Coordinates of C-alpha atoms (C1' of nucleotides) in Angstrom, one line a residue:
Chain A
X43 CA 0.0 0.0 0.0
X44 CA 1.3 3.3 -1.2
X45 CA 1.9 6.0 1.7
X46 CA 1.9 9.4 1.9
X47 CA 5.4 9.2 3.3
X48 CA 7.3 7.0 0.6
X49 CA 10.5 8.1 -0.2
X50 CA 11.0 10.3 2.8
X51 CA 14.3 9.2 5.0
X52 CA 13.9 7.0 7.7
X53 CA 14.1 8.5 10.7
X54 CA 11.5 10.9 9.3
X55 CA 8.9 8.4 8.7
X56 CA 9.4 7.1 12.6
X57 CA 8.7 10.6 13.4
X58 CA 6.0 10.7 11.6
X59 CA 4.3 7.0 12.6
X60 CA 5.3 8.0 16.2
X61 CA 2.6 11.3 15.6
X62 CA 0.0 9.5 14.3
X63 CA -2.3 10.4 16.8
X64 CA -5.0 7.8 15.2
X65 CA -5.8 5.0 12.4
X66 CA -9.6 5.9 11.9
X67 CA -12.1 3.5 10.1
X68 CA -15.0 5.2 8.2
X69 CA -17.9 3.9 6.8
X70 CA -19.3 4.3 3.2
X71 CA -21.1 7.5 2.6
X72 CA -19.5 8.8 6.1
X73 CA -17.9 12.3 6.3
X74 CA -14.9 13.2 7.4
X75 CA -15.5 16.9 7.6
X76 CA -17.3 19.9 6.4
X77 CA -16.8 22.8 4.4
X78 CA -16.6 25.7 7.1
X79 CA -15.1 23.3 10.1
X80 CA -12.3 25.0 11.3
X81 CA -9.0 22.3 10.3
X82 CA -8.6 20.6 13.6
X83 CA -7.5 17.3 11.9
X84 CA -5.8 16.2 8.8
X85 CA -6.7 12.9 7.3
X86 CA -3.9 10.8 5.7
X87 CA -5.6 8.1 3.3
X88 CA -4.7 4.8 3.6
X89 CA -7.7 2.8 1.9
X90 CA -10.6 3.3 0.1
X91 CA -11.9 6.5 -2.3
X92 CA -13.4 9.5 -0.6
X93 CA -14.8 12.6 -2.6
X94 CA -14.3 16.1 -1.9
X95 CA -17.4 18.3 -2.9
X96 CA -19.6 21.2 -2.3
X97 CA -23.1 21.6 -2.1
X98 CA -25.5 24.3 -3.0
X99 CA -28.1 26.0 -0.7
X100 CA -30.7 23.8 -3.0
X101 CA -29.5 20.8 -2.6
X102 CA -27.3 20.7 -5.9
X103 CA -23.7 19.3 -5.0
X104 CA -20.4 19.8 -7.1
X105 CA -17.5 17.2 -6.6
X106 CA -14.1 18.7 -7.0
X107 CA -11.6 16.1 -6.6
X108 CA -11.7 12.3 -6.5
X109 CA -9.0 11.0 -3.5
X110 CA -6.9 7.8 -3.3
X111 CA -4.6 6.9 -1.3
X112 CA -2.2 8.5 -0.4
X113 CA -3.9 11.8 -0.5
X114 CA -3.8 14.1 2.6
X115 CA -6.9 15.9 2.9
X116 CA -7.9 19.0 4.6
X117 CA -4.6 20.8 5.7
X118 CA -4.9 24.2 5.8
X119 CA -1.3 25.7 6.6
X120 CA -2.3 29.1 7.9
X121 CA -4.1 28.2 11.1
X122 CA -8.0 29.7 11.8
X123 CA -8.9 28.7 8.4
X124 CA -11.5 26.9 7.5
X125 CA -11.9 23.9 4.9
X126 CA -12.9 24.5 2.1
X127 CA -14.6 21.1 0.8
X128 CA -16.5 18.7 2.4
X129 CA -15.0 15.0 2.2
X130 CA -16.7 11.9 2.0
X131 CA -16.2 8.5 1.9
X132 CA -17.1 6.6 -1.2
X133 CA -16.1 3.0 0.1
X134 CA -15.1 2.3 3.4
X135 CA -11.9 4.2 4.0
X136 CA -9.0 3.9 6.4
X137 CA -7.2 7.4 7.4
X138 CA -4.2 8.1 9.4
X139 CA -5.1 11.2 11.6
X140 CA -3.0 14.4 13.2
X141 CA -3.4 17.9 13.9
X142 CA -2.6 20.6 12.1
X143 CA -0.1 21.9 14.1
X144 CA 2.1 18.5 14.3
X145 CA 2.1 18.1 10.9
X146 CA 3.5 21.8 10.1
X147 CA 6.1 20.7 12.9
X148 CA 7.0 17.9 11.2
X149 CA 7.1 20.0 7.7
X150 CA 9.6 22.4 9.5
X151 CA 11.6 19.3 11.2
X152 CA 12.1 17.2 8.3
X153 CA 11.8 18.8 4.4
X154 CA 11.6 16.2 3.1
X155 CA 8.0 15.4 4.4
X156 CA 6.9 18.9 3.6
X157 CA 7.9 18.8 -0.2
X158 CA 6.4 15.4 -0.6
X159 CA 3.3 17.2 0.6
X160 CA 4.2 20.1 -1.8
X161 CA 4.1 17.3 -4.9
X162 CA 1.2 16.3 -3.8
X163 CA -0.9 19.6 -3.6
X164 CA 1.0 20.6 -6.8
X165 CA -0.5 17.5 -8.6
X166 CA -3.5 18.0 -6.9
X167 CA -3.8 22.0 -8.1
X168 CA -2.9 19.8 -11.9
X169 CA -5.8 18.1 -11.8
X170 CA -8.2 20.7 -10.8
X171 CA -7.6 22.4 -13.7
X172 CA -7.9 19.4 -15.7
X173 CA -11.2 19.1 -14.4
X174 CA -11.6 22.9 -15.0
X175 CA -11.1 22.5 -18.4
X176 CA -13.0 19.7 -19.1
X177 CA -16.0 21.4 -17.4
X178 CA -15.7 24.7 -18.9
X179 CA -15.4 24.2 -22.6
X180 CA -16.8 20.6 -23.4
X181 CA -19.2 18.7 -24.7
X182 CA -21.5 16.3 -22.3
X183 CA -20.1 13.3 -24.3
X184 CA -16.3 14.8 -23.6
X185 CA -16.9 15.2 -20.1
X186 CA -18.0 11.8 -19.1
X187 CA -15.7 10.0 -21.2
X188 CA -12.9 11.7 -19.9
X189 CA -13.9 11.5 -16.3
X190 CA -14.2 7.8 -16.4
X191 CA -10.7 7.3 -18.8
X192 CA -9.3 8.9 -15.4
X193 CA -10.6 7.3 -12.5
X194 CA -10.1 3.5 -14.7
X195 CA -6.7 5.0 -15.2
X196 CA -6.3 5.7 -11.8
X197 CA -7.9 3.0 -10.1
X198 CA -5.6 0.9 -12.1
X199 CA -2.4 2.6 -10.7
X200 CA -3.4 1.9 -7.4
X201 CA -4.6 -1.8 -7.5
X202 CA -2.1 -2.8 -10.2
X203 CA -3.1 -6.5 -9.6
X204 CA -6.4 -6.3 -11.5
X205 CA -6.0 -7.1 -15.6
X206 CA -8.4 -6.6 -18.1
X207 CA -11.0 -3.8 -19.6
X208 CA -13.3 -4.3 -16.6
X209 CA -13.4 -2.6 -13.1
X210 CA -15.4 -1.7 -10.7
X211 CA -15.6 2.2 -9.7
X212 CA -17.4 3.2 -6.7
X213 CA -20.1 5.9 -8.0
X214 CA -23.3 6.6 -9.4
X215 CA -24.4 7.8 -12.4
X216 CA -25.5 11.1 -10.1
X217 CA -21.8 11.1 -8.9
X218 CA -20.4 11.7 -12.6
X219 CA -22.7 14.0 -13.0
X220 CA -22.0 16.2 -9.9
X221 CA -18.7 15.8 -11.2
X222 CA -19.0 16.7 -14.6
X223 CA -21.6 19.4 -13.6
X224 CA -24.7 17.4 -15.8
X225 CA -27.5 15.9 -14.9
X226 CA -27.8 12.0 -13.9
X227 CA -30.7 12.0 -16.9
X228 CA -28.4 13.5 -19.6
X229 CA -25.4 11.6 -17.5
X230 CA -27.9 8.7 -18.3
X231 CA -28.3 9.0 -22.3
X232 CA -24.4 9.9 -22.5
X233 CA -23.7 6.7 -21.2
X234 CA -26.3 5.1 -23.5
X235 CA -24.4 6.8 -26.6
X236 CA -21.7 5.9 -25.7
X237 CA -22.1 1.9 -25.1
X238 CA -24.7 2.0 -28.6
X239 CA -21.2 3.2 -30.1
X240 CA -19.1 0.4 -28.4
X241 CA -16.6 2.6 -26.7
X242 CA -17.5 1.7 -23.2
X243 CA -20.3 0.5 -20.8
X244 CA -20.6 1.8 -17.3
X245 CA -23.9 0.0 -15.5
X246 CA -24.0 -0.6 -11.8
X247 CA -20.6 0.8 -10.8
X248 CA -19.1 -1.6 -13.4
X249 CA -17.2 0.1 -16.2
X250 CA -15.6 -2.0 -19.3
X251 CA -13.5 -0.7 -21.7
X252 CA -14.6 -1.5 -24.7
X253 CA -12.4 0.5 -27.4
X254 CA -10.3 2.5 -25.4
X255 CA -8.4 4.1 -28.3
X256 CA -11.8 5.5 -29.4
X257 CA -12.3 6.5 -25.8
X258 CA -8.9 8.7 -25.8
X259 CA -10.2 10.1 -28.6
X260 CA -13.2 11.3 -27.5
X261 CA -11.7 12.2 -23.9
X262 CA -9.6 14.7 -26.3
X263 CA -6.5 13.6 -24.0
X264 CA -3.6 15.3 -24.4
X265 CA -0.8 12.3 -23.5
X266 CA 1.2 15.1 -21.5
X267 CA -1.6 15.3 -19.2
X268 CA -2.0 11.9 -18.3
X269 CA 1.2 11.6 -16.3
X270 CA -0.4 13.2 -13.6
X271 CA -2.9 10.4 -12.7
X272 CA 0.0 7.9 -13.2
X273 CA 3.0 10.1 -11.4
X274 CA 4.0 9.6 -7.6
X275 CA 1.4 7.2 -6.3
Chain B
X259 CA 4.8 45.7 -2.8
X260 CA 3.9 42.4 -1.3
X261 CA 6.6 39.9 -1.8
X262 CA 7.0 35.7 -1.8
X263 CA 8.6 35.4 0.8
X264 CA 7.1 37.8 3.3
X265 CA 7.5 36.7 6.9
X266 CA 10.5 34.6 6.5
X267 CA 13.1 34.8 8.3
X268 CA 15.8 37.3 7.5
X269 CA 19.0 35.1 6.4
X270 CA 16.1 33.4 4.7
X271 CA 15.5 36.5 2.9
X272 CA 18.9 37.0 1.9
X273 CA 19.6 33.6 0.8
X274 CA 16.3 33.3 -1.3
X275 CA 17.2 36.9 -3.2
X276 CA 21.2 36.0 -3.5
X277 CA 19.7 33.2 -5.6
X278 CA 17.7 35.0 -7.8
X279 CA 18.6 34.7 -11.4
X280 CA 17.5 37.4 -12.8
X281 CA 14.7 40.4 -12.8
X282 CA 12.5 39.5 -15.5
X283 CA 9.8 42.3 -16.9
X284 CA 7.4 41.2 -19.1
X285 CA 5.2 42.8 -22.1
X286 CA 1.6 42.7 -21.4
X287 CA 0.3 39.9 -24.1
X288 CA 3.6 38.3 -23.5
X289 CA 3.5 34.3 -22.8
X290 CA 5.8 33.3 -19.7
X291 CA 6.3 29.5 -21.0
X292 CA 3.4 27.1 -22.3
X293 CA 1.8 24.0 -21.5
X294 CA 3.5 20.7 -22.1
X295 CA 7.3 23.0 -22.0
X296 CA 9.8 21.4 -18.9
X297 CA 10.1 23.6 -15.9
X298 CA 13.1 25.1 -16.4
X299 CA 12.8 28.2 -14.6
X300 CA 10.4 29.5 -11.6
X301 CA 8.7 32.9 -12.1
X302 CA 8.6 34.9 -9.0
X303 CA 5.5 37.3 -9.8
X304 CA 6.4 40.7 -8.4
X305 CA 4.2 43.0 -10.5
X306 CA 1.5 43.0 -12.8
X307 CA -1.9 40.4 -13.9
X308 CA -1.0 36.8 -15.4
X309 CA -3.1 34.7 -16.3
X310 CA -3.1 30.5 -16.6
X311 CA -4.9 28.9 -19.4
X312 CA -4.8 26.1 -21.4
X313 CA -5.9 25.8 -25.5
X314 CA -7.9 23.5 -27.4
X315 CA -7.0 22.2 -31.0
X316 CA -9.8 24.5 -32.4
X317 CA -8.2 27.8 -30.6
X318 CA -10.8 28.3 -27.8
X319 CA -9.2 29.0 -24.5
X320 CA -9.8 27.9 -20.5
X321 CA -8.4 30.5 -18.2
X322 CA -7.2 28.5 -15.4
X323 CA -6.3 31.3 -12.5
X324 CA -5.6 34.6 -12.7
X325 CA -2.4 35.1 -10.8
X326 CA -1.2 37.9 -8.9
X327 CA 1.8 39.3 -6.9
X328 CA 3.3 37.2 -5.0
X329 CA 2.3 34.3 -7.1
X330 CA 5.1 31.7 -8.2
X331 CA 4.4 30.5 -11.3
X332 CA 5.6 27.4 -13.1
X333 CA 7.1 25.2 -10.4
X334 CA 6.6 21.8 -10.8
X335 CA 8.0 20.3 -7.3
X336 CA 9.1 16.8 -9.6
X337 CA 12.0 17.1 -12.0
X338 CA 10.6 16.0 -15.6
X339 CA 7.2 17.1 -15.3
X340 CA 6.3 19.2 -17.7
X341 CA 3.7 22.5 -17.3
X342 CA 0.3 22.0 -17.1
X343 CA -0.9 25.0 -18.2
X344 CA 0.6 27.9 -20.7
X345 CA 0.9 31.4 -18.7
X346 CA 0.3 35.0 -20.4
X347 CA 0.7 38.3 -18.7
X348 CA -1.9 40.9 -19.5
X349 CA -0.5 43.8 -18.1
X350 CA 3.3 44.2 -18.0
X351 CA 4.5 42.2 -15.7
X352 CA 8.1 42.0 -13.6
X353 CA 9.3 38.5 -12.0
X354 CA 11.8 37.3 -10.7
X355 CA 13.1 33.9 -11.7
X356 CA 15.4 30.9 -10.2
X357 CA 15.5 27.4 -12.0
X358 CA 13.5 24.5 -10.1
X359 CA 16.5 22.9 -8.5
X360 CA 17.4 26.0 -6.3
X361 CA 14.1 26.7 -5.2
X362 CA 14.0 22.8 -3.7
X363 CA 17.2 23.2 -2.1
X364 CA 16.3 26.4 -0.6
X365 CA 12.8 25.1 0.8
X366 CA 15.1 22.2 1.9
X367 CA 17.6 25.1 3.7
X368 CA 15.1 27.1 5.0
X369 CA 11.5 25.3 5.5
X370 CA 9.4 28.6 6.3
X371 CA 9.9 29.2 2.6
X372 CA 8.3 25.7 2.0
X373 CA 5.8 26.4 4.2
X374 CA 5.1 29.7 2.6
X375 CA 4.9 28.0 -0.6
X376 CA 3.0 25.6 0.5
X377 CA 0.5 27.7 1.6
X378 CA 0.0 29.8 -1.3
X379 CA -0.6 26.4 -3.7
X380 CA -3.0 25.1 -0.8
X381 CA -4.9 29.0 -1.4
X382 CA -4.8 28.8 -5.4
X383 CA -5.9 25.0 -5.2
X384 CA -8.9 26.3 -3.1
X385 CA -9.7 29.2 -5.4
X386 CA -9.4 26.8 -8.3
X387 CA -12.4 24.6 -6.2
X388 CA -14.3 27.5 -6.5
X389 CA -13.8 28.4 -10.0
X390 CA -15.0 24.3 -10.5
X391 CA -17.8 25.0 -8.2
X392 CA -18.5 28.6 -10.2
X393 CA -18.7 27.1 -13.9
X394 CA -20.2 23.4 -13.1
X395 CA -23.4 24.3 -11.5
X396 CA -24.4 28.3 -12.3
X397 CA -25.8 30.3 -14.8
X398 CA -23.9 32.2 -16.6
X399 CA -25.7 35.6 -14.9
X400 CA -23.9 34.2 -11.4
X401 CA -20.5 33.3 -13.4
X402 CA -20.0 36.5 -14.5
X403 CA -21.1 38.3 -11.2
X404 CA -18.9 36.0 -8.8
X405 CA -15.6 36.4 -11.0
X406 CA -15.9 40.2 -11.6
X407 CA -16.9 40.5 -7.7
X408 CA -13.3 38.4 -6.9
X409 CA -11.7 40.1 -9.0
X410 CA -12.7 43.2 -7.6
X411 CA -12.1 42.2 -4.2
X412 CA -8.3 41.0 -4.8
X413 CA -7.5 43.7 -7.1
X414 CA -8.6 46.0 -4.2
X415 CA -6.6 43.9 -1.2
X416 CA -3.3 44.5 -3.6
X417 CA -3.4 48.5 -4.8
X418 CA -5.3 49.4 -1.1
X419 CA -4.3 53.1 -2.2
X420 CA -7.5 53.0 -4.5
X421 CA -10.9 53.7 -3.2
X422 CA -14.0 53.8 -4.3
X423 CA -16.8 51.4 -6.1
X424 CA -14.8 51.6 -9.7
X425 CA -11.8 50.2 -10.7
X426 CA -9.8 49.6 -14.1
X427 CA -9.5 45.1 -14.7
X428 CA -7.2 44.5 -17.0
X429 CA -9.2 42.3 -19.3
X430 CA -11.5 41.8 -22.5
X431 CA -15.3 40.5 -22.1
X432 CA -13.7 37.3 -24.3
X433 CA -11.6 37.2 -21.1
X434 CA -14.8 36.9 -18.4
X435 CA -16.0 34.6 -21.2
X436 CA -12.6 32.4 -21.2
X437 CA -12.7 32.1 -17.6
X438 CA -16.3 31.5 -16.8
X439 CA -16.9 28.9 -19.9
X440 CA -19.2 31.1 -22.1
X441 CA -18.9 32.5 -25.4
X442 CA -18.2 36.2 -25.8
X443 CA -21.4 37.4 -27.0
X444 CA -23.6 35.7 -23.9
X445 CA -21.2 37.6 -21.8
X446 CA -22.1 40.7 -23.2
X447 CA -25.4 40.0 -23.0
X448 CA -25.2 39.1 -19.1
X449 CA -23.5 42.3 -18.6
X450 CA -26.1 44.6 -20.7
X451 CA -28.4 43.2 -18.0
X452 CA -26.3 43.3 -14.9
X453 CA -26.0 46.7 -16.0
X454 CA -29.7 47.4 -16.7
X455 CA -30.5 46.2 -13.3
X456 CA -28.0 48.8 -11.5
X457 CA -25.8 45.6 -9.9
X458 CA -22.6 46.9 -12.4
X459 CA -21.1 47.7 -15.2
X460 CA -18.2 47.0 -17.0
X461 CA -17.3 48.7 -20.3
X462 CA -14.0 48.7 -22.1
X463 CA -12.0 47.1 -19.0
X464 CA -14.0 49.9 -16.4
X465 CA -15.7 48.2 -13.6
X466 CA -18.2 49.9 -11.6
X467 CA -20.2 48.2 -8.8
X468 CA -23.4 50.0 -8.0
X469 CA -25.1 47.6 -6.0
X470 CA -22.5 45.5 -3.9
X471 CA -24.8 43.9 -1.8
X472 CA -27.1 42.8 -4.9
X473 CA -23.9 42.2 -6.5
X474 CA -22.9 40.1 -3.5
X475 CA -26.6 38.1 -3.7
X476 CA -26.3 37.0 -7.4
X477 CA -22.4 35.9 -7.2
X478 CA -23.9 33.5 -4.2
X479 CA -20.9 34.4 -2.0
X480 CA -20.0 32.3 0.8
X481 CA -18.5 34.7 3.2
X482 CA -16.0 31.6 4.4
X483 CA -14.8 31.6 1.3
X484 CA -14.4 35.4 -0.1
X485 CA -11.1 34.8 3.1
X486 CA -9.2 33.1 0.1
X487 CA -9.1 36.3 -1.8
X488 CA -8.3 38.5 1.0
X489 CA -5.7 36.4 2.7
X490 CA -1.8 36.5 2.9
X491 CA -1.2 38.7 0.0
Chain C
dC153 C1' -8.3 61.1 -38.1
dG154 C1' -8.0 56.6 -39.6
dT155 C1' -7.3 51.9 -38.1
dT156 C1' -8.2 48.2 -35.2
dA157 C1' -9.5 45.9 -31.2
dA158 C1' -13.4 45.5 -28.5
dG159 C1' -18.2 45.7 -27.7
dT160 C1' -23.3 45.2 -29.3
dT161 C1' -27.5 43.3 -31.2
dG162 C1' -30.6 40.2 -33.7
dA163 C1' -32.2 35.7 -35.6
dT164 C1' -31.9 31.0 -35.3
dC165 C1' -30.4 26.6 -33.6
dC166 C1' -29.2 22.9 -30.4
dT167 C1' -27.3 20.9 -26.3
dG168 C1' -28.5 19.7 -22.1
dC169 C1' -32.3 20.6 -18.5
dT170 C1' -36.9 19.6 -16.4
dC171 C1' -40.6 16.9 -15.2
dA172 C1' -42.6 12.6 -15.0
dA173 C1' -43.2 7.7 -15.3
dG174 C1' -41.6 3.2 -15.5
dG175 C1' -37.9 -0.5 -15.2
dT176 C1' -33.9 -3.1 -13.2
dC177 C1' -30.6 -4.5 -9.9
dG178 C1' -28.9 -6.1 -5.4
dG179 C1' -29.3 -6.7 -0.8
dT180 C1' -32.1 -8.3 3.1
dG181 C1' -35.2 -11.0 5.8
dG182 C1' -38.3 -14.7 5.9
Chain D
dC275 C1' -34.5 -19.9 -2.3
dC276 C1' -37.7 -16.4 -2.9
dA277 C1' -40.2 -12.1 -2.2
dC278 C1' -39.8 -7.6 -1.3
dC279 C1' -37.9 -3.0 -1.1
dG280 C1' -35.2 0.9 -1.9
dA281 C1' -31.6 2.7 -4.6
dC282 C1' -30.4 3.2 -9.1
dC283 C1' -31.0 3.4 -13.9
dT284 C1' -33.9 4.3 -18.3
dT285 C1' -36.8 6.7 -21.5
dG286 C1' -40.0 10.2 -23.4
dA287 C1' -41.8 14.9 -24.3
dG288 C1' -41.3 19.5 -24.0
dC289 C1' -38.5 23.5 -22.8
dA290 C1' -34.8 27.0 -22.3
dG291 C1' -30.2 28.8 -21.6
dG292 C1' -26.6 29.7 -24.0
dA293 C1' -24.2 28.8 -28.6
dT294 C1' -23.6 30.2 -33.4
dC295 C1' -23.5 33.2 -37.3
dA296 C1' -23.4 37.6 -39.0
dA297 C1' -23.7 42.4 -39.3
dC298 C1' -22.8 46.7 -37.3
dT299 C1' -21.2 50.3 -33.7
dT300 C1' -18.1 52.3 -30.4
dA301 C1' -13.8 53.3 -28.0
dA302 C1' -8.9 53.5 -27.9
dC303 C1' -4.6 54.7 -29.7
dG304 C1' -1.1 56.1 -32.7

DNA sequence: CGTTAAGTTGATCCTGCTCAAGGTCGGTGG
DNA sequence: CCACCGACCTTGAGCAGGATCAACTTAACG
């Protein structure tokens, strides 16, 4: 299992292990936190997939980022402010916890940690505007095909055991669409496009592959983005 | 004039500006290095409006992140990685620059300038949530009104001399359209009405807010979240 | 004062949304 | 093993927000 911490020297990662204040367990469709907590503890994931999304005053909800391990998620470095997602568990999930304040210690005490963090939130800020891009200036069809090339892409990296054009990804057809800000109707039809064309089939949480050089097509990948799902974990 | 590396520690200070390469200024329409380049050098942002973006095939444009003083642009923390976006400043512009390298050693020397890094990409990362959450689920009326309202608000928080409810932004209504996800002419069209219905108006690069709390209202402001604009810089 | 970039307006089209009803899967308890 | 239930997916009809295309106007700047 990947770790937030690979590659840092040794005696660093004792000092980290010995901080852990906490291995926590959390259930599918559990929080972790809010948007507007104040950051009282940082969440280092070990297992599972947990989203990080907003929601609207109506009900609507945008996901912004799709976590695997070994993410950190919601470190704020300036103390007093506040998060600025909400995070929740897609699958059951296994986090590492500390505060805030330990982990900047640790940042200061060993560099090491702190620009393994730095890669991380520099990948992260990567994707984000991968996703911005995809959401700003693309068709429905684009969107979804694009999503799901990533998270198989992904999912792949982190489970390398599994083979094949078949997975399983934890969400909904309402997830891709809060991700890909559409509707789970017109998510729907895309989907229904897309298999009547034979590029792929997603149908309870199961997604196959069925002509994935079509799908890169129509994801409009360009091949120097894809090393960010693939990079450093 | 705000700096990067404000509120590290003196020798800090010296050893970060010893290293400096060179004093870079830059033409307004000038491009600072593209998408898909190698990080070769660091660009300390000391004085002027950049902007991130990325290009499709077809020519159309997503504006990423507009960037400001004491943005540092272009560092990719992993040696290799290319740049995930292209950067353009719209006004001149005057950086400082350093090549990758440097910089890691010196946030390896001195870690309160990897903190202080850190914190600024944990800020953009969050602002860049909010742009996701701004174009995914809005119309294009609240788009329009929550960027010119941020913009606004950190244009004010960096030139405090100016007062006043009108202010010069240096950019084209293709650039609201760019950044929100719309075509030029329905961003026209959203600002003939915002104007008709006294909120603002913004003509030939002249913003003017005449309602701020109406503006306020439409833009859907979080007030947790307006303390990313207003923070550390 | 002429040139050019930027903004404005209208007509028309189409992608994706809304509302509504029905169908399918998978897990659970009997 | 089966029946049931709730979550999830599917499909249709009608609508609308924003795109597209094209012509024209206005402001800025040398």
């Amino acid at each position: 299992m990947a770790q937030f911490w690979d590659g840092c020297p040794p005696e660093a990662i004792e000092a980290i292990v010995s901080r852990v204040s906490e291995v926590r367990t959390i259930k599918a469709g559990e929080d972790l936190f809010w948007l507007g907590e104040p950051c009282e503890t940082i969440f280092g994931l070990l297992k599972g997939w947990v989203i990080l999304y907003r929601t609207f005053e109506d009900g609507r909800r945008q996901i912004l980022h799709f976590a695997l391990p070994p993410a950190l998620l919601g470190f704020q470095a300036m103390p007093g402010l506040f998060m600025p997602y909400s995070a929740q568990a897609l699958t059951e999930a296994e986090c590492w916890t500390m505060s805030p304040g330990t982990f900047v210690e640790l940042c200061r005490t060993y560099p090491d940690v702190g620009m393994r963090f730095t890669s991380l939130s520099l990948r992260d800020n990567s994707v984000a505007f991968d996703h911005l891009t995809n959401i700003g200036r693309r068709s429905a069809q684009k969107r979804v095909a694009r999503l799901l090339l990533e998270l198989f892409v992904r999912s792949r990296m982190h489970w390398p055991g599994h083979r094949g054009d078949k997975l399983t990804l934890p969400l909904t057809q309402e997830d891709i669409g809060d991700a890909t800000g559409l509707t789970t109707v017109h998510v729907n039809r895309v989907l229904t496009e897309l298999r009547r064309q034979d590029v792929l089939s997603f149908h309870y949480r199961r997604l196959q592959l069925l002509d994935p050089d079509r799908l890169v097509d129509i994801a409009g990948i360009d091949p120097r983005s894809t090393g960010l799902w693939t990079e450093m974990s």
